[in-house]
CSV table of C-alpha atoms in Angstrom, one decimal:
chain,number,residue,atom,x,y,z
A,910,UNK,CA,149.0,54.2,145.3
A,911,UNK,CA,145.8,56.2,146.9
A,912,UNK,CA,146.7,59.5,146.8
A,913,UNK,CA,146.4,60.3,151.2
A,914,UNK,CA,146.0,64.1,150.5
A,915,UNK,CA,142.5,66.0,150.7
A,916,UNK,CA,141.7,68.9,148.2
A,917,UNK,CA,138.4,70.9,149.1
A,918,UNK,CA,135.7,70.3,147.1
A,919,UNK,CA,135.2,73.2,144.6
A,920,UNK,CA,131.8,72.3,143.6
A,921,UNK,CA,130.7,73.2,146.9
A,922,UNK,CA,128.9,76.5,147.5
A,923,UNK,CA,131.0,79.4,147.6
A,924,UNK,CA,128.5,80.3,150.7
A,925,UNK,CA,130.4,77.9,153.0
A,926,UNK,CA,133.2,80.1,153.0
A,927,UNK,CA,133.9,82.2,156.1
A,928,UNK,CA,136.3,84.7,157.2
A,929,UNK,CA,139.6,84.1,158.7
A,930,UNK,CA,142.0,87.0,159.8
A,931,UNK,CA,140.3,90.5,159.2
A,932,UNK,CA,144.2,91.4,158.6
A,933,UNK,CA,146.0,88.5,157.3
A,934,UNK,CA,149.5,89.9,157.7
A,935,UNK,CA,149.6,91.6,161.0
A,936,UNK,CA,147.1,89.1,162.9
A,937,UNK,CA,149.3,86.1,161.5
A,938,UNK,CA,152.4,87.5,162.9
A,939,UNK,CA,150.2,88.4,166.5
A,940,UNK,CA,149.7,84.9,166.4
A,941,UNK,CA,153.2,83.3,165.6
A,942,UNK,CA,154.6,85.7,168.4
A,943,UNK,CA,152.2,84.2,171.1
A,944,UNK,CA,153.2,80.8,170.1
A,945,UNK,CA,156.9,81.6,170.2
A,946,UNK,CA,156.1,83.1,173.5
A,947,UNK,CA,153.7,80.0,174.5
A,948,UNK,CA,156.7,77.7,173.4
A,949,UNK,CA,159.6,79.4,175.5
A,950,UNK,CA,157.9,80.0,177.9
A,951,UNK,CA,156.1,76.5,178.9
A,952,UNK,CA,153.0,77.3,182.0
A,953,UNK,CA,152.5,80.2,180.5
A,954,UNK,CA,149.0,81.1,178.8
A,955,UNK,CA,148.9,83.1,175.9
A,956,UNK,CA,145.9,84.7,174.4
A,957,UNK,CA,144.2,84.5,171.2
A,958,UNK,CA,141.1,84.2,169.7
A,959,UNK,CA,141.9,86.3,166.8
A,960,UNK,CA,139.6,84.8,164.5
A,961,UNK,CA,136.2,83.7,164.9
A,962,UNK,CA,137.0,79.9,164.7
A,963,UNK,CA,135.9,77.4,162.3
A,964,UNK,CA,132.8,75.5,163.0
A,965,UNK,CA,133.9,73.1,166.1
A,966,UNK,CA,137.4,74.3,165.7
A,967,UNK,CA,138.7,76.7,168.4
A,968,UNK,CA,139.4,80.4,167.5
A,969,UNK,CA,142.8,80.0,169.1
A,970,UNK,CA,143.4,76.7,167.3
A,971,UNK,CA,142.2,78.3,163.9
A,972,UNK,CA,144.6,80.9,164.8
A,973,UNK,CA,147.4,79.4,164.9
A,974,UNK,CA,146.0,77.2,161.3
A,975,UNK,CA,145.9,80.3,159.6
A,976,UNK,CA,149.5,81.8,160.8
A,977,UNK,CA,151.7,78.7,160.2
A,978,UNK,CA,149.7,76.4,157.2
A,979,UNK,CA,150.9,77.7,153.9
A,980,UNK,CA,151.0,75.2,150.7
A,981,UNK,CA,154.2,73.7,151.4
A,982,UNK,CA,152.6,72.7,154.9
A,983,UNK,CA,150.4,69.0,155.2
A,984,UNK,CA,147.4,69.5,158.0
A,985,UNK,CA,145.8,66.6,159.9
A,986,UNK,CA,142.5,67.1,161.1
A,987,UNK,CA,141.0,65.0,163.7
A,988,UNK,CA,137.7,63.3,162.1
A,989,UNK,CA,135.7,64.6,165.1
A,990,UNK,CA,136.6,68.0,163.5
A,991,UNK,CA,137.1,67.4,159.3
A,992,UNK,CA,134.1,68.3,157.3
A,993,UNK,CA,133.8,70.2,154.0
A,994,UNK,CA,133.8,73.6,155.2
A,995,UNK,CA,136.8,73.1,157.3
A,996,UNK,CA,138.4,71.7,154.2
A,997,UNK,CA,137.2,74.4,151.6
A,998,UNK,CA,138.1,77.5,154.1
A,999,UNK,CA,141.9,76.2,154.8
A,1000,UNK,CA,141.9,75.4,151.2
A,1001,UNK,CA,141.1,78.9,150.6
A,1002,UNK,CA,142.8,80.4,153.4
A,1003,UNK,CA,145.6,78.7,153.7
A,1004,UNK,CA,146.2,76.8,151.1
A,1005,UNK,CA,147.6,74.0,152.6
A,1006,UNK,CA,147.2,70.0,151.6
A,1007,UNK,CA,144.9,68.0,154.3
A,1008,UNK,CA,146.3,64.8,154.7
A,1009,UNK,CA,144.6,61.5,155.7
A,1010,UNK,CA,148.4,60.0,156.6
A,1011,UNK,CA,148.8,61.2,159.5
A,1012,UNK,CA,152.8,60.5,160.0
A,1013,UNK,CA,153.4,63.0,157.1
A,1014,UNK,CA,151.7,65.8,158.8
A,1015,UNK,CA,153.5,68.8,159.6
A,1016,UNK,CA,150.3,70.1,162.0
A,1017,UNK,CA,147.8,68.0,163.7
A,1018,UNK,CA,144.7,68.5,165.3
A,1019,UNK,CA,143.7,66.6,167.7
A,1020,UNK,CA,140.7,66.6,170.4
A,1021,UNK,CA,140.4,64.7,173.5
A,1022,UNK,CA,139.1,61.6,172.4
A,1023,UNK,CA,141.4,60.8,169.6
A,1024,UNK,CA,145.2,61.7,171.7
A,1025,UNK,CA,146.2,57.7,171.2
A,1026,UNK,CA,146.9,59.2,167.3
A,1027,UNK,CA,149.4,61.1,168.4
A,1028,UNK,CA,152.0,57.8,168.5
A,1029,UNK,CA,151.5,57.9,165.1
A,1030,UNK,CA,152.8,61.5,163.8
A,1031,UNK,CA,156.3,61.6,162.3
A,1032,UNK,CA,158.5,63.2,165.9
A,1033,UNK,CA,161.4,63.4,164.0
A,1034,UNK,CA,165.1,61.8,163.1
A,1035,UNK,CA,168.2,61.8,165.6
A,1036,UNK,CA,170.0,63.7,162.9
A,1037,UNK,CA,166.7,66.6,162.0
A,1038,UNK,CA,164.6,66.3,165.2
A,1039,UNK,CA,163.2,69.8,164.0
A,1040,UNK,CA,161.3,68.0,161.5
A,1041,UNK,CA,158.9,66.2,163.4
A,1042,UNK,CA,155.3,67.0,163.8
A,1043,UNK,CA,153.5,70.0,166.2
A,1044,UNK,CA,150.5,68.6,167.5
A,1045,UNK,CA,147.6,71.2,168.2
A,1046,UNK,CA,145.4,69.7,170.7
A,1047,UNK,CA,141.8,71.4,171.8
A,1048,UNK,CA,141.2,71.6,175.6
A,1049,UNK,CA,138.7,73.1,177.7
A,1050,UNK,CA,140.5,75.4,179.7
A,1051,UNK,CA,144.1,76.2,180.3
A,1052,UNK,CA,143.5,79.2,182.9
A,1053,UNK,CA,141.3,76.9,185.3
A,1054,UNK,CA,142.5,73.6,187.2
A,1055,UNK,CA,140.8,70.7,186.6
A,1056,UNK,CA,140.5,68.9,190.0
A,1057,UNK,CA,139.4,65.2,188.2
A,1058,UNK,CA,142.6,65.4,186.8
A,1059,UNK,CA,146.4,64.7,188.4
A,1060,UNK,CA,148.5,67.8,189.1
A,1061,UNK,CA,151.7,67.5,187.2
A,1062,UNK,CA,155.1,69.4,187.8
A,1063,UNK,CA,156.5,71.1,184.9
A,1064,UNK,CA,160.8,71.6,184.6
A,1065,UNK,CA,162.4,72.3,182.2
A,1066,UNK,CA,164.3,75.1,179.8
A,1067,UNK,CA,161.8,78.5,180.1
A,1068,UNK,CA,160.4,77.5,183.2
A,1069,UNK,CA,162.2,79.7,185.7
A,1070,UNK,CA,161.2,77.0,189.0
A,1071,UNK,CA,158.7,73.9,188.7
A,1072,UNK,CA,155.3,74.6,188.2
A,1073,UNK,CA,152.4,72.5,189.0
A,1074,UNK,CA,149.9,72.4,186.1
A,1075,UNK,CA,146.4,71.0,186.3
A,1076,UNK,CA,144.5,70.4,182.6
A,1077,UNK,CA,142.0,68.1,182.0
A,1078,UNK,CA,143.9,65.8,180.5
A,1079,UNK,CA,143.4,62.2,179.5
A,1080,UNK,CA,146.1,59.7,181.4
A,1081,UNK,CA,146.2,58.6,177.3
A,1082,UNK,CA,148.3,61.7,176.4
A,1083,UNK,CA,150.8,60.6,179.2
A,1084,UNK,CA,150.9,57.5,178.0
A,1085,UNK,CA,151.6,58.8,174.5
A,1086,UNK,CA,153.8,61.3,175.2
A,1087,UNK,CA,156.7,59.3,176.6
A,1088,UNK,CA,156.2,56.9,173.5
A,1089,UNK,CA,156.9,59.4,171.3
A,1090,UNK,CA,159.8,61.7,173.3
A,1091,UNK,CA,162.7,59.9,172.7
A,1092,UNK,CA,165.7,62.6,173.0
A,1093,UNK,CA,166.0,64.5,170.8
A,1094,UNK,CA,162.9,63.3,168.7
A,1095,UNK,CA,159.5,64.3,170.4
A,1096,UNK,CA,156.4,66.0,169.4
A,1097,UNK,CA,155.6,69.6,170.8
A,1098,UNK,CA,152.3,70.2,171.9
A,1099,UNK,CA,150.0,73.5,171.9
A,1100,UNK,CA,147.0,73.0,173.9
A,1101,UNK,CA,144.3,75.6,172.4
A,1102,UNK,CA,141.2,76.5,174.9
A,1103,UNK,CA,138.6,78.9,173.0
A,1104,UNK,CA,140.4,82.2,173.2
A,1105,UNK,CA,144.0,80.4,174.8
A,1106,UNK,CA,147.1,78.3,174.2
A,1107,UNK,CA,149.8,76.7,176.4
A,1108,UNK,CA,152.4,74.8,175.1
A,1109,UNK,CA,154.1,71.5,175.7
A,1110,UNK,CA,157.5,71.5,173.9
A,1111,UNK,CA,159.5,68.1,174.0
A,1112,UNK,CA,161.9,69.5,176.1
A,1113,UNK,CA,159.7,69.8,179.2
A,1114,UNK,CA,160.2,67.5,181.3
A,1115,UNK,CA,156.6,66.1,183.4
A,1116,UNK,CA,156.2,64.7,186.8
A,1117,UNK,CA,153.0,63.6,188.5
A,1118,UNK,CA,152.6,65.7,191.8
A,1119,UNK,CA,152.5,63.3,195.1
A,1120,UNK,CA,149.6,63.4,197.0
């Protein structure tokens, strides 16, 4: 069997290796409390950019890499965004596995032109729902409205009355989405502008505003 798990390449030069957290423990924790934050409280945006990023991953995104990918962790990486630095610096960092199976990832990162993956991530068992994947997807923005886009209502636990939200967001996620939700399985999503995350748990319930 082909071994689906990615190890960084240690003959690489050490040179490609870049900073992550200028304080590992107290940044990681900064970071793990604004996702907590993002997750109970869905609309809101919470800020980040506590790193300086990774290549053509976000800061925010490679924030919240660092704080929750440990070795007992399996990263998916979108292609658009996989290279050997990225590989060598979590590797280093983080030490977590990078998978190529992506239905045994525990993270995923995803960019807007590869969201139809998503049907494929592991969202979980009836009996351990808590096991599924959390899908990290890069976005523009999440502070400004994208007016190509459909406004969507947002209900659901930790959202005090319905919000409209407005990203610019590919009918595909949608699509995706309601494939994969199937109480109480889902996938929770963190969107992740440069310095920024909202998230998207499976308990949210979306509706597409009427004109």
């Amino acid at each position: 069997m082909q071994n689906s798990t990615l190890h960084a390449d240690l003959s690489a030069p050490v040179a490609t290796l870049q900073a992550g957290f200028s304080n590992p423990v107290l940044q990681a924790q900064e970071s793990f409390r604004a996702l907590l934050k993002a997750m109970s409280e869905p609309t809101t945006v919470q800020s980040l950019g506590l790193s300086q990023g990774l290549e053509q991953i976000y800061p925010s995104a490679y924030d919240l890499l660092l704080s929750l990918s440990d070795s007992d962790t399996k990263v998916w990486i979108s292609p658009t965004l996989d290279s050997v630095v990225v590989r060598q610096n979590l590797a280093f960092h983080c030490a977590c596995p990078l998978t190529t199976d992506i239905h045994a990832a525990d993270f995923a990162l995803f960019t807007l032109d590869d969201l139809d993956l998503i049907a494929d991530l592991n969202n979980g068992t009836d009996r351990d729902p808590e096991l599924s994947c959390t899908a990290l997807i890069q976005v523009p923005s999440v502070t400004v409205a994208d007016p190509t886009s459909p406004a969507t209502q947002w209900r659901g636990p930790g959202i005090e009355s319905p919000t409209t939200v407005q990203l610019a967001l590919p009918q595909a996620l949608w699509t995706v989405r309601e494939q994969v939700n199937q109480f109480p399985r889902g996938i929770d999503m963190v969107f992740c502008a440069q310095q920024d995350i909202m998230a998207l748990p499976r308990s949210t319930q979306v509706i597409f505003a009427k004109d």
